[in-house]
PDB file of N, CA and C in Angstrom:
ATOM      1  N   MET E   1      96.956  97.513 -18.095  1.00 69.00           N
ATOM      2  CA  MET E   1      97.866  98.509 -18.615  1.00 69.00           C
ATOM      3  C   MET E   1      98.824  97.867 -19.617  1.00 69.00           C
ATOM      4  N   GLN E   2      99.295  96.673 -19.311  1.00 74.00           N
ATOM      5  CA  GLN E   2     100.201  95.991 -20.234  1.00 74.00           C
ATOM      6  C   GLN E   2      99.516  95.713 -21.563  1.00 74.00           C
ATOM      7  N   HIS E   3      98.229  95.378 -21.506  1.00 75.00           N
ATOM      8  CA  HIS E   3      97.470  95.112 -22.730  1.00 75.00           C
ATOM      9  C   HIS E   3      97.403  96.365 -23.599  1.00 75.00           C
ATOM     10  N   VAL E   4      97.084  97.500 -22.991  1.00 73.00           N
ATOM     11  CA  VAL E   4      97.003  98.765 -23.729  1.00 73.00           C
ATOM     12  C   VAL E   4      98.364  99.117 -24.307  1.00 73.00           C
ATOM     13  N   TYR E   5      99.404  98.909 -23.530  1.00 73.00           N
ATOM     14  CA  TYR E   5     100.757  99.223 -23.982  1.00 73.00           C
ATOM     15  C   TYR E   5     101.143  98.359 -25.179  1.00 73.00           C
ATOM     16  N   ALA E   6     100.906  97.050 -25.069  1.00 77.00           N
ATOM     17  CA  ALA E   6     101.246  96.133 -26.159  1.00 77.00           C
ATOM     18  C   ALA E   6     100.418  96.416 -27.408  1.00 77.00           C
ATOM     19  N   MET E   7      99.156  96.702 -27.227  1.00 74.00           N
ATOM     20  CA  MET E   7      98.259  96.931 -28.355  1.00 74.00           C
ATOM     21  C   MET E   7      98.616  98.199 -29.127  1.00 74.00           C
ATOM     22  N   ASN E   8      99.130  99.197 -28.432  1.00 71.00           N
ATOM     23  CA  ASN E   8      99.409 100.492 -29.051  1.00 71.00           C
ATOM     24  C   ASN E   8     100.901 100.772 -29.242  1.00 71.00           C
ATOM     25  N   LYS E   9     101.722  99.751 -29.081  1.00 72.00           N
ATOM     26  CA  LYS E   9     103.165  99.943 -29.150  1.00 72.00           C
ATOM     27  C   LYS E   9     103.622 100.502 -30.502  1.00 72.00           C
ATOM     28  N   ASP E  10     102.996 100.068 -31.577  1.00 73.00           N
ATOM     29  CA  ASP E  10     103.428 100.475 -32.912  1.00 73.00           C
ATOM     30  C   ASP E  10     102.626 101.631 -33.495  1.00 73.00           C
ATOM     31  N   GLY E  11     101.738 102.193 -32.740  1.00 71.00           N
ATOM     32  CA  GLY E  11     100.928 103.310 -33.206  1.00 71.00           C
ATOM     33  C   GLY E  11      99.620 103.349 -32.440  1.00 71.00           C
ATOM     34  N   VAL E  12      98.980 104.489 -32.465  1.00 63.00           N
ATOM     35  CA  VAL E  12      97.735 104.654 -31.726  1.00 63.00           C
ATOM     36  C   VAL E  12      96.641 103.830 -32.390  1.00 63.00           C
ATOM     37  N   LYS E  13      96.123 102.866 -31.639  1.00 67.00           N
ATOM     38  CA  LYS E  13      95.033 102.037 -32.141  1.00 67.00           C
ATOM     39  C   LYS E  13      93.759 102.236 -31.325  1.00 67.00           C
ATOM     40  N   GLU E  14      93.883 102.914 -30.195  1.00 73.00           N
ATOM     41  CA  GLU E  14      92.742 103.234 -29.343  1.00 73.00           C
ATOM     42  C   GLU E  14      92.767 104.729 -29.075  1.00 73.00           C
ATOM     43  N   ASN E  15      91.614 105.292 -28.915  1.00 74.00           N
ATOM     44  CA  ASN E  15      91.550 106.718 -28.612  1.00 74.00           C
ATOM     45  C   ASN E  15      91.427 106.905 -27.106  1.00 74.00           C
ATOM     46  N   GLY E  16      92.422 106.446 -26.379  1.00 77.00           N
ATOM     47  CA  GLY E  16      92.435 106.574 -24.929  1.00 77.00           C
ATOM     48  C   GLY E  16      93.604 107.420 -24.483  1.00 77.00           C
ATOM     49  N   ILE E  17      93.562 107.820 -23.225  1.00 78.00           N
ATOM     50  CA  ILE E  17      94.589 108.725 -22.711  1.00 78.00           C
ATOM     51  C   ILE E  17      95.994 108.104 -22.762  1.00 78.00           C
ATOM     52  N   PHE E  18      96.098 106.813 -22.440  1.00 78.00           N
ATOM     53  CA  PHE E  18      97.431 106.223 -22.373  1.00 78.00           C
ATOM     54  C   PHE E  18      98.017 105.938 -23.748  1.00 78.00           C
ATOM     55  N   SER E  19      97.185 105.552 -24.689  1.00 78.00           N
ATOM     56  CA  SER E  19      97.705 105.363 -26.043  1.00 78.00           C
ATOM     57  C   SER E  19      98.132 106.701 -26.630  1.00 78.00           C
ATOM     58  N   GLN E  20      97.402 107.759 -26.302  1.00 79.00           N
ATOM     59  CA  GLN E  20      97.786 109.093 -26.769  1.00 79.00           C
ATOM     60  C   GLN E  20      99.104 109.543 -26.121  1.00 79.00           C
ATOM     61  N   LEU E  21      99.254 109.291 -24.825  1.00 79.00           N
ATOM     62  CA  LEU E  21     100.497 109.657 -24.135  1.00 79.00           C
ATOM     63  C   LEU E  21     101.694 108.882 -24.684  1.00 79.00           C
ATOM     64  N   MET E  22     101.480 107.617 -24.993  1.00 80.00           N
ATOM     65  CA  MET E  22     102.576 106.778 -25.499  1.00 80.00           C
ATOM     66  C   MET E  22     103.194 107.353 -26.767  1.00 80.00           C
ATOM     67  N   HIS E  23     102.384 108.023 -27.576  1.00 80.00           N
ATOM     68  CA  HIS E  23     102.852 108.502 -28.877  1.00 80.00           C
ATOM     69  C   HIS E  23     102.918 110.026 -28.967  1.00 80.00           C
ATOM     70  N   ASN E  24     102.873 110.678 -27.838  1.00 83.00           N
ATOM     71  CA  ASN E  24     102.971 112.130 -27.800  1.00 83.00           C
ATOM     72  C   ASN E  24     104.450 112.512 -27.872  1.00 83.00           C
ATOM     73  N   LEU E  25     104.863 113.059 -28.990  1.00 86.00           N
ATOM     74  CA  LEU E  25     106.273 113.390 -29.202  1.00 86.00           C
ATOM     75  C   LEU E  25     106.740 114.575 -28.360  1.00 86.00           C
ATOM     76  N   LYS E  26     105.807 115.283 -27.745  1.00 91.00           N
ATOM     77  CA  LYS E  26     106.187 116.389 -26.851  1.00 91.00           C
ATOM     78  C   LYS E  26     106.744 115.859 -25.532  1.00 91.00           C
ATOM     79  N   LEU E  27     106.424 114.614 -25.200  1.00 86.00           N
ATOM     80  CA  LEU E  27     106.933 114.002 -23.973  1.00 86.00           C
ATOM     81  C   LEU E  27     108.244 113.279 -24.267  1.00 86.00           C
ATOM     82  N   PRO E  28     109.210 113.376 -23.363  1.00 91.00           N
ATOM     83  CA  PRO E  28     110.450 112.612 -23.552  1.00 91.00           C
ATOM     84  C   PRO E  28     110.144 111.114 -23.563  1.00 91.00           C
ATOM     85  N   LEU E  29     110.958 110.355 -24.277  1.00 87.00           N
ATOM     86  CA  LEU E  29     110.753 108.911 -24.411  1.00 87.00           C
ATOM     87  C   LEU E  29     110.716 108.219 -23.050  1.00 87.00           C
ATOM     88  N   LYS E  30     111.549 108.684 -22.104  1.00 89.00           N
ATOM     89  CA  LYS E  30     111.578 108.042 -20.781  1.00 89.00           C
ATOM     90  C   LYS E  30     110.260 108.226 -20.014  1.00 89.00           C
ATOM     91  N   GLU E  31     109.453 109.223 -20.409  1.00 87.00           N
ATOM     92  CA  GLU E  31     108.145 109.436 -19.788  1.00 87.00           C
ATOM     93  C   GLU E  31     107.069 108.556 -20.415  1.00 87.00           C
ATOM     94  N   ARG E  32     107.389 107.897 -21.516  1.00 85.00           N
ATOM     95  CA  ARG E  32     106.389 107.123 -22.250  1.00 85.00           C
ATOM     96  C   ARG E  32     106.601 105.616 -22.137  1.00 85.00           C
ATOM     97  N   VAL E  33     107.325 105.180 -21.131  1.00 87.00           N
ATOM     98  CA  VAL E  33     107.549 103.739 -20.945  1.00 87.00           C
ATOM     99  C   VAL E  33     106.454 103.170 -20.037  1.00 87.00           C
ATOM    100  N   LEU E  34     106.315 101.850 -20.054  1.00 86.00           N
ATOM    101  CA  LEU E  34     105.211 101.191 -19.364  1.00 86.00           C
ATOM    102  C   LEU E  34     105.126 101.549 -17.884  1.00 86.00           C
ATOM    103  N   TYR E  35     106.244 101.466 -17.157  1.00 89.00           N
ATOM    104  CA  TYR E  35     106.162 101.703 -15.710  1.00 89.00           C
ATOM    105  C   TYR E  35     105.763 103.141 -15.395  1.00 89.00           C
ATOM    106  N   ARG E  36     106.161 104.102 -16.224  1.00 89.00           N
ATOM    107  CA  ARG E  36     105.759 105.495 -15.994  1.00 89.00           C
ATOM    108  C   ARG E  36     104.272 105.685 -16.288  1.00 89.00           C
ATOM    109  N   LEU E  37     103.795 105.047 -17.353  1.00 85.00           N
ATOM    110  CA  LEU E  37     102.375 105.137 -17.685  1.00 85.00           C
ATOM    111  C   LEU E  37     101.526 104.448 -16.619  1.00 85.00           C
ATOM    112  N   ALA E  38     102.042 103.353 -16.061  1.00 85.00           N
ATOM    113  CA  ALA E  38     101.325 102.656 -14.982  1.00 85.00           C
ATOM    114  C   ALA E  38     101.238 103.552 -13.745  1.00 85.00           C
ATOM    115  N   ASP E  39     102.314 104.277 -13.445  1.00 88.00           N
ATOM    116  CA  ASP E  39     102.280 105.229 -12.320  1.00 88.00           C
ATOM    117  C   ASP E  39     101.249 106.326 -12.568  1.00 88.00           C
ATOM    118  N   ASP E  40     101.188 106.815 -13.804  1.00 84.00           N
ATOM    119  CA  ASP E  40     100.195 107.838 -14.143  1.00 84.00           C
ATOM    120  C   ASP E  40      98.778 107.290 -13.984  1.00 84.00           C
ATOM    121  N   ALA E  41      98.578 106.038 -14.365  1.00 80.00           N
ATOM    122  CA  ALA E  41      97.254 105.417 -14.237  1.00 80.00           C
ATOM    123  C   ALA E  41      96.842 105.344 -12.775  1.00 80.00           C
ATOM    124  N   LYS E  42      97.765 104.960 -11.905  1.00 84.00           N
ATOM    125  CA  LYS E  42      97.466 104.896 -10.468  1.00 84.00           C
ATOM    126  C   LYS E  42      97.118 106.281  -9.930  1.00 84.00           C
ATOM    127  N   PHE E  43      97.875 107.284 -10.353  1.00 86.00           N
ATOM    128  CA  PHE E  43      97.615 108.651  -9.902  1.00 86.00           C
ATOM    129  C   PHE E  43      96.228 109.112 -10.330  1.00 86.00           C
ATOM    130  N   LEU E  44      95.866 108.854 -11.589  1.00 83.00           N
ATOM    131  CA  LEU E  44      94.554 109.259 -12.084  1.00 83.00           C
ATOM    132  C   LEU E  44      93.426 108.553 -11.339  1.00 83.00           C
ATOM    133  N   MET E  45      93.621 107.281 -11.010  1.00 81.00           N
ATOM    134  CA  MET E  45      92.601 106.541 -10.269  1.00 81.00           C
ATOM    135  C   MET E  45      92.411 107.140  -8.877  1.00 81.00           C
ATOM    136  N   VAL E  46      93.507 107.438  -8.202  1.00 85.00           N
ATOM    137  CA  VAL E  46      93.420 108.015  -6.863  1.00 85.00           C
ATOM    138  C   VAL E  46      92.787 109.400  -6.934  1.00 85.00           C
ATOM    139  N   ALA E  47      93.178 110.193  -7.923  1.00 83.00           N
ATOM    140  CA  ALA E  47      92.618 111.536  -8.067  1.00 83.00           C
ATOM    141  C   ALA E  47      91.114 111.475  -8.325  1.00 83.00           C
ATOM    142  N   GLY E  48      90.683 110.484  -9.079  1.00 83.00           N
ATOM    143  CA  GLY E  48      89.268 110.347  -9.376  1.00 83.00           C
ATOM    144  C   GLY E  48      88.444 109.853  -8.202  1.00 83.00           C
ATOM    145  N   ILE E  49      89.085 109.256  -7.234  1.00 86.00           N
ATOM    146  CA  ILE E  49      88.395 108.724  -6.062  1.00 86.00           C
ATOM    147  C   ILE E  49      88.469 109.704  -4.894  1.00 86.00           C
ATOM    148  N   ASP E  50      89.581 110.382  -4.739  1.00 84.00           N
ATOM    149  CA  ASP E  50      89.817 111.215  -3.564  1.00 84.00           C
ATOM    150  C   ASP E  50      88.859 112.395  -3.461  1.00 84.00           C
ATOM    151  N   ALA E  51      88.705 113.162  -4.529  1.00 83.00           N
ATOM    152  CA  ALA E  51      87.854 114.354  -4.452  1.00 83.00           C
ATOM    153  C   ALA E  51      86.394 114.007  -4.130  1.00 83.00           C
ATOM    154  N   PRO E  52      85.785 113.037  -4.824  1.00 85.00           N
ATOM    155  CA  PRO E  52      84.402 112.691  -4.456  1.00 85.00           C
ATOM    156  C   PRO E  52      84.279 112.159  -3.029  1.00 85.00           C
ATOM    157  N   SER E  53      85.266 111.413  -2.564  1.00 88.00           N
ATOM    158  CA  SER E  53      85.173 110.893  -1.195  1.00 88.00           C
ATOM    159  C   SER E  53      85.292 112.024  -0.179  1.00 88.00           C
ATOM    160  N   GLN E  54      86.085 113.030  -0.486  1.00 87.00           N
ATOM    161  CA  GLN E  54      86.186 114.187   0.395  1.00 87.00           C
ATOM    162  C   GLN E  54      84.858 114.941   0.446  1.00 87.00           C
ATOM    163  N   VAL E  55      84.220 115.101  -0.704  1.00 84.00           N
ATOM    164  CA  VAL E  55      82.916 115.776  -0.753  1.00 84.00           C
ATOM    165  C   VAL E  55      81.911 115.020   0.105  1.00 84.00           C
ATOM    166  N   LEU E  56      81.860 113.705  -0.028  1.00 86.00           N
ATOM    167  CA  LEU E  56      80.914 112.909   0.755  1.00 86.00           C
ATOM    168  C   LEU E  56      81.207 112.998   2.250  1.00 86.00           C
ATOM    169  N   ALA E  57      82.484 112.909   2.611  1.00 90.00           N
ATOM    170  CA  ALA E  57      82.847 112.960   4.027  1.00 90.00           C
ATOM    171  C   ALA E  57      82.488 114.311   4.652  1.00 90.00           C
ATOM    172  N   ILE E  58      82.789 115.383   3.959  1.00 89.00           N
ATOM    173  CA  ILE E  58      82.512 116.723   4.475  1.00 89.00           C
ATOM    174  C   ILE E  58      81.006 116.965   4.550  1.00 89.00           C
ATOM    175  N   THR E  59      80.293 116.519   3.513  1.00 85.00           N
ATOM    176  CA  THR E  59      78.837 116.671   3.508  1.00 85.00           C
ATOM    177  C   THR E  59      78.213 115.900   4.663  1.00 85.00           C
ATOM    178  N   MET E  60      78.632 114.651   4.855  1.00 88.00           N
ATOM    179  CA  MET E  60      78.088 113.847   5.951  1.00 88.00           C
ATOM    180  C   MET E  60      78.402 114.479   7.307  1.00 88.00           C
ATOM    181  N   PHE E  61      79.593 115.028   7.464  1.00 91.00           N
ATOM    182  CA  PHE E  61      79.947 115.705   8.712  1.00 91.00           C
ATOM    183  C   PHE E  61      78.939 116.806   9.020  1.00 91.00           C
ATOM    184  N   HIS E  62      78.658 117.639   8.007  1.00 87.00           N
ATOM    185  CA  HIS E  62      77.760 118.766   8.237  1.00 87.00           C
ATOM    186  C   HIS E  62      76.313 118.315   8.449  1.00 87.00           C
ATOM    187  N   VAL E  63      75.891 117.275   7.755  1.00 86.00           N
ATOM    188  CA  VAL E  63      74.527 116.760   7.947  1.00 86.00           C
ATOM    189  C   VAL E  63      74.374 116.188   9.354  1.00 86.00           C
ATOM    190  N   LEU E  64      75.342 115.383   9.770  1.00 89.00           N
ATOM    191  CA  LEU E  64      75.256 114.753  11.091  1.00 89.00           C
ATOM    192  C   LEU E  64      75.480 115.742  12.224  1.00 89.00           C
ATOM    193  N   ARG E  65      76.187 116.810  11.955  1.00 91.00           N
ATOM    194  CA  ARG E  65      76.463 117.832  12.966  1.00 91.00           C
ATOM    195  C   ARG E  65      75.212 118.640  13.316  1.00 91.00           C
ATOM    196  N   SER E  66      74.304 118.716  12.369  1.00 88.00           N
ATOM    197  CA  SER E  66      73.087 119.499  12.591  1.00 88.00           C
ATOM    198  C   SER E  66      71.888 118.557  12.708  1.00 88.00           C
ATOM    199  N   PRO E  67      71.374 118.358  13.911  1.00 90.00           N
ATOM    200  CA  PRO E  67      70.216 117.468  14.080  1.00 90.00           C
ATOM    201  C   PRO E  67      69.005 117.884  13.246  1.00 90.00           C
ATOM    202  N   LEU E  68      68.788 119.192  13.081  1.00 89.00           N
ATOM    203  CA  LEU E  68      67.659 119.673  12.288  1.00 89.00           C
ATOM    204  C   LEU E  68      67.811 119.259  10.815  1.00 89.00           C
ATOM    205  N   VAL E  69      68.981 119.508  10.248  1.00 84.00           N
ATOM    206  CA  VAL E  69      69.228 119.143   8.852  1.00 84.00           C
ATOM    207  C   VAL E  69      69.112 117.634   8.683  1.00 84.00           C
ATOM    208  N   CYS E  70      69.697 116.884   9.585  1.00 87.00           N
ATOM    209  CA  CYS E  70      69.649 115.426   9.519  1.00 87.00           C
ATOM    210  C   CYS E  70      68.205 114.928   9.548  1.00 87.00           C
ATOM    211  N   ARG E  71      67.414 115.449  10.454  1.00 90.00           N
ATOM    212  CA  ARG E  71      66.015 115.026  10.585  1.00 90.00           C
ATOM    213  C   ARG E  71      65.219 115.387   9.328  1.00 90.00           C
ATOM    214  N   GLU E  72      65.393 116.611   8.836  1.00 86.00           N
ATOM    215  CA  GLU E  72      64.635 117.037   7.655  1.00 86.00           C
ATOM    216  C   GLU E  72      65.047 116.272   6.405  1.00 86.00           C
ATOM    217  N   LEU E  73      66.333 116.006   6.260  1.00 85.00           N
ATOM    218  CA  LEU E  73      66.798 115.209   5.119  1.00 85.00           C
ATOM    219  C   LEU E  73      66.240 113.792   5.198  1.00 85.00           C
ATOM    220  N   ARG E  74      66.264 113.213   6.374  1.00 88.00           N
ATOM    221  CA  ARG E  74      65.712 111.869   6.565  1.00 88.00           C
ATOM    222  C   ARG E  74      64.223 111.839   6.226  1.00 88.00           C
ATOM    223  N   GLU E  75      63.478 112.853   6.671  1.00 88.00           N
ATOM    224  CA  GLU E  75      62.043 112.922   6.373  1.00 88.00           C
ATOM    225  C   GLU E  75      61.796 113.062   4.875  1.00 88.00           C
ATOM    226  N   GLU E  76      62.605 113.899   4.226  1.00 84.00           N
ATOM    227  CA  GLU E  76      62.482 114.069   2.776  1.00 84.00           C
ATOM    228  C   GLU E  76      62.686 112.744   2.051  1.00 84.00           C
ATOM    229  N   LEU E  77      63.718 112.042   2.431  1.00 84.00           N
ATOM    230  CA  LEU E  77      64.020 110.760   1.785  1.00 84.00           C
ATOM    231  C   LEU E  77      62.936 109.731   2.079  1.00 84.00           C
ATOM    232  N   GLN E  78      62.446 109.704   3.300  1.00 84.00           N
ATOM    233  CA  GLN E  78      61.384 108.758   3.646  1.00 84.00           C
ATOM    234  C   GLN E  78      60.102 109.076   2.897  1.00 84.00           C
ATOM    235  N   ASP E  79      59.786 110.355   2.722  1.00 82.00           N
ATOM    236  CA  ASP E  79      58.591 110.740   1.955  1.00 82.00           C
ATOM    237  C   ASP E  79      58.683 110.251   0.513  1.00 82.00           C
ATOM    238  N   LYS E  80      59.866 110.352  -0.075  1.00 77.00           N
ATOM    239  CA  LYS E  80      60.043 109.943  -1.471  1.00 77.00           C
ATOM    240  C   LYS E  80      60.014 108.420  -1.627  1.00 77.00           C
ATOM    241  N   THR E  81      60.437 107.699  -0.609  1.00 75.00           N
ATOM    242  CA  THR E  81      60.483 106.240  -0.719  1.00 75.00           C
ATOM    243  C   THR E  81      59.226 105.567  -0.173  1.00 75.00           C
ATOM    244  N   ALA E  82      58.406 106.296   0.571  1.00 71.00           N
ATOM    245  CA  ALA E  82      57.219 105.701   1.196  1.00 71.00           C
ATOM    246  C   ALA E  82      56.198 105.221   0.173  1.00 71.00           C
ATOM    247  N   HIS E  83      56.123 105.877  -0.969  1.00 70.00           N
ATOM    248  CA  HIS E  83      55.097 105.563  -1.965  1.00 70.00           C
ATOM    249  C   HIS E  83      55.627 104.711  -3.110  1.00 70.00           C
ATOM    250  N   SER E  84      56.856 104.296  -3.029  1.00 67.00           N
ATOM    251  CA  SER E  84      57.437 103.551  -4.148  1.00 67.00           C
ATOM    252  C   SER E  84      58.347 102.449  -3.642  1.00 67.00           C
ATOM    253  N   ARG E  85      58.292 101.326  -4.313  1.00 65.00           N
ATOM    254  CA  ARG E  85      59.206 100.229  -3.990  1.00 65.00           C
ATOM    255  C   ARG E  85      60.488 100.340  -4.832  1.00 65.00           C
ATOM    256  N   ASP E  86      60.452 101.193  -5.825  1.00 67.00           N
ATOM    257  CA  ASP E  86      61.617 101.382  -6.683  1.00 67.00           C
ATOM    258  C   ASP E  86      62.686 102.193  -5.967  1.00 67.00           C
ATOM    259  N   GLU E  87      63.911 102.002  -6.401  1.00 73.00           N
ATOM    260  CA  GLU E  87      64.999 102.809  -5.854  1.00 73.00           C
ATOM    261  C   GLU E  87      64.845 104.240  -6.366  1.00 73.00           C
ATOM    262  N   LEU E  88      65.329 105.175  -5.590  1.00 74.00           N
ATOM    263  CA  LEU E  88      65.300 106.562  -6.030  1.00 74.00           C
ATOM    264  C   LEU E  88      66.314 106.755  -7.147  1.00 74.00           C
ATOM    265  N   CYS E  89      65.899 107.420  -8.196  1.00 80.00           N
ATOM    266  CA  CYS E  89      66.840 107.703  -9.281  1.00 80.00           C
ATOM    267  C   CYS E  89      67.536 109.036  -9.002  1.00 80.00           C
ATOM    268  N   LEU E  90      68.651 109.226  -9.646  1.00 79.00           N
ATOM    269  CA  LEU E  90      69.439 110.437  -9.448  1.00 79.00           C
ATOM    270  C   LEU E  90      68.618 111.684  -9.754  1.00 79.00           C
ATOM    271  N   ASN E  91      67.817 111.617 -10.799  1.00 81.00           N
ATOM    272  CA  ASN E  91      66.979 112.754 -11.183  1.00 81.00           C
ATOM    273  C   ASN E  91      66.064 113.182 -10.040  1.00 81.00           C
ATOM    274  N   THR E  92      65.497 112.228  -9.325  1.00 78.00           N
ATOM    275  CA  THR E  92      64.618 112.532  -8.188  1.00 78.00           C
ATOM    276  C   THR E  92      65.420 113.106  -7.028  1.00 78.00           C
ATOM    277  N   LEU E  93      66.560 112.501  -6.729  1.00 79.00           N
ATOM    278  CA  LEU E  93      67.392 112.968  -5.613  1.00 79.00           C
ATOM    279  C   LEU E  93      67.897 114.389  -5.834  1.00 79.00           C
ATOM    280  N   GLU E  94      68.230 114.705  -7.079  1.00 78.00           N
ATOM    281  CA  GLU E  94      68.768 116.036  -7.372  1.00 78.00           C
ATOM    282  C   GLU E  94      67.739 117.147  -7.165  1.00 78.00           C
ATOM    283  N   LYS E  95      66.481 116.794  -7.073  1.00 79.00           N
ATOM    284  CA  LYS E  95      65.432 117.794  -6.880  1.00 79.00           C
ATOM    285  C   LYS E  95      65.081 118.018  -5.410  1.00 79.00           C
ATOM    286  N   LEU E  96      65.601 117.193  -4.531  1.00 78.00           N
ATOM    287  CA  LEU E  96      65.307 117.360  -3.108  1.00 78.00           C
ATOM    288  C   LEU E  96      66.040 118.596  -2.578  1.00 78.00           C
ATOM    289  N   PRO E  97      65.351 119.443  -1.809  1.00 76.00           N
ATOM    290  CA  PRO E  97      65.961 120.699  -1.347  1.00 76.00           C
ATOM    291  C   PRO E  97      67.305 120.529  -0.633  1.00 76.00           C
ATOM    292  N   TYR E  98      67.439 119.523   0.203  1.00 72.00           N
ATOM    293  CA  TYR E  98      68.701 119.377   0.932  1.00 72.00           C
ATOM    294  C   TYR E  98      69.815 118.781   0.086  1.00 72.00           C
ATOM    295  N   LEU E  99      69.484 118.269  -1.077  1.00 72.00           N
ATOM    296  CA  LEU E  99      70.506 117.686  -1.938  1.00 72.00           C
ATOM    297  C   LEU E  99      70.829 118.564  -3.142  1.00 72.00           C
ATOM    298  N   VAL E 100      70.147 119.690  -3.250  1.00 72.00           N
ATOM    299  CA  VAL E 100      70.405 120.627  -4.342  1.00 72.00           C
ATOM    300  C   VAL E 100      71.565 121.525  -3.948  1.00 72.00           C
ATOM    301  N   SER E 101      72.526 121.663  -4.833  1.00 60.00           N
ATOM    302  CA  SER E 101      73.661 122.541  -4.562  1.00 60.00           C
ATOM    303  C   SER E 101      73.205 123.991  -4.570  1.00 60.00           C
ATOM    304  N   ASN E 102      73.771 124.758  -3.685  1.00 53.00           N
ATOM    305  CA  ASN E 102      73.436 126.186  -3.640  1.00 53.00           C
ATOM    306  C   ASN E 102      74.398 127.000  -4.492  1.00 53.00           C
ATOM    307  N   GLY E 103      75.096 126.345  -5.399  1.00 49.00           N
ATOM    308  CA  GLY E 103      76.035 127.046  -6.264  1.00 49.00           C
ATOM    309  C   GLY E 103      77.474 126.900  -5.805  1.00 49.00           C
ATOM    310  N   ALA E 104      77.691 126.416  -4.596  1.00 46.00           N
ATOM    311  CA  ALA E 104      79.045 126.222  -4.072  1.00 46.00           C
ATOM    312  C   ALA E 104      79.183 124.766  -3.644  1.00 46.00           C
ATOM    313  N   PRO E 105      79.892 123.952  -4.429  1.00 49.00           N
ATOM    314  CA  PRO E 105      80.027 122.545  -4.063  1.00 49.00           C
ATOM    315  C   PRO E 105      80.671 122.377  -2.697  1.00 49.00           C
ATOM    316  N   PRO E 106      80.309 121.328  -1.956  1.00 50.00           N
ATOM    317  CA  PRO E 106      80.865 121.110  -0.618  1.00 50.00           C
ATOM    318  C   PRO E 106      82.394 121.060  -0.600  1.00 50.00           C
ATOM    319  N   LEU E 107      83.002 120.533  -1.639  1.00 43.00           N
ATOM    320  CA  LEU E 107      84.463 120.453  -1.663  1.00 43.00           C
ATOM    321  C   LEU E 107      85.073 121.851  -1.600  1.00 43.00           C
ATOM    322  N   HIS E 108      84.501 122.794  -2.331  1.00 47.00           N
ATOM    323  CA  HIS E 108      85.044 124.160  -2.320  1.00 47.00           C
ATOM    324  C   HIS E 108      84.798 124.831  -0.974  1.00 47.00           C
ATOM    325  N   ASP E 109      83.709 124.489  -0.325  1.00 48.00           N
ATOM    326  CA  ASP E 109      83.395 125.088   0.966  1.00 48.00           C
ATOM    327  C   ASP E 109      84.309 124.573   2.081  1.00 48.00           C
ATOM    328  N   SER E 110      84.988 123.471   1.832  1.00 49.00           N
ATOM    329  CA  SER E 110      85.743 122.842   2.906  1.00 49.00           C
ATOM    330  C   SER E 110      87.162 123.361   3.069  1.00 49.00           C
ATOM    331  N   PHE E 111      87.627 124.148   2.115  1.00 46.00           N
ATOM    332  CA  PHE E 111      88.992 124.651   2.205  1.00 46.00           C
ATOM    333  C   PHE E 111      88.983 126.119   2.586  1.00 46.00           C
ATOM    334  N   PRO E 112      89.963 126.529   3.390  1.00 45.00           N
ATOM    335  CA  PRO E 112      90.021 127.933   3.817  1.00 45.00           C
ATOM    336  C   PRO E 112      90.321 128.872   2.666  1.00 45.00           C
TER     337      PRO E 112
END
C-alpha cells in the first residue's frame, strides 16, 4: 500500500482503485491519506473473502446434511475422475448436475 501511495502521490500513474481514490476530489482530503486507504484495502480484502467462504460453508452444510446428495455428488465426481489423471477443470465441474446453480446462489438462499 505504501508503494502505491508513494508512486501515485503526485498524480494518477496506475489505473487502480487506490490511486483513483487518492485523487478523487469528491472525497475530503482526510479520507485520502495513507492510513485511511490502508483501512479501505483491509475492508475490501475481507469483503472479497467473506462472501465466498459463506457460500462454501452453507453449501457444504447442505451437502453433508443430506446423505443422498452427498453420495450422488461423490459418485459424480468419482465418475469424472476415474477416466482421467488430470485435475478437473472448472468448465467440467460447472456442468455436473449437483454443481450447477438453479438460478439462486447459495448465499442468497441462506438469509431469511
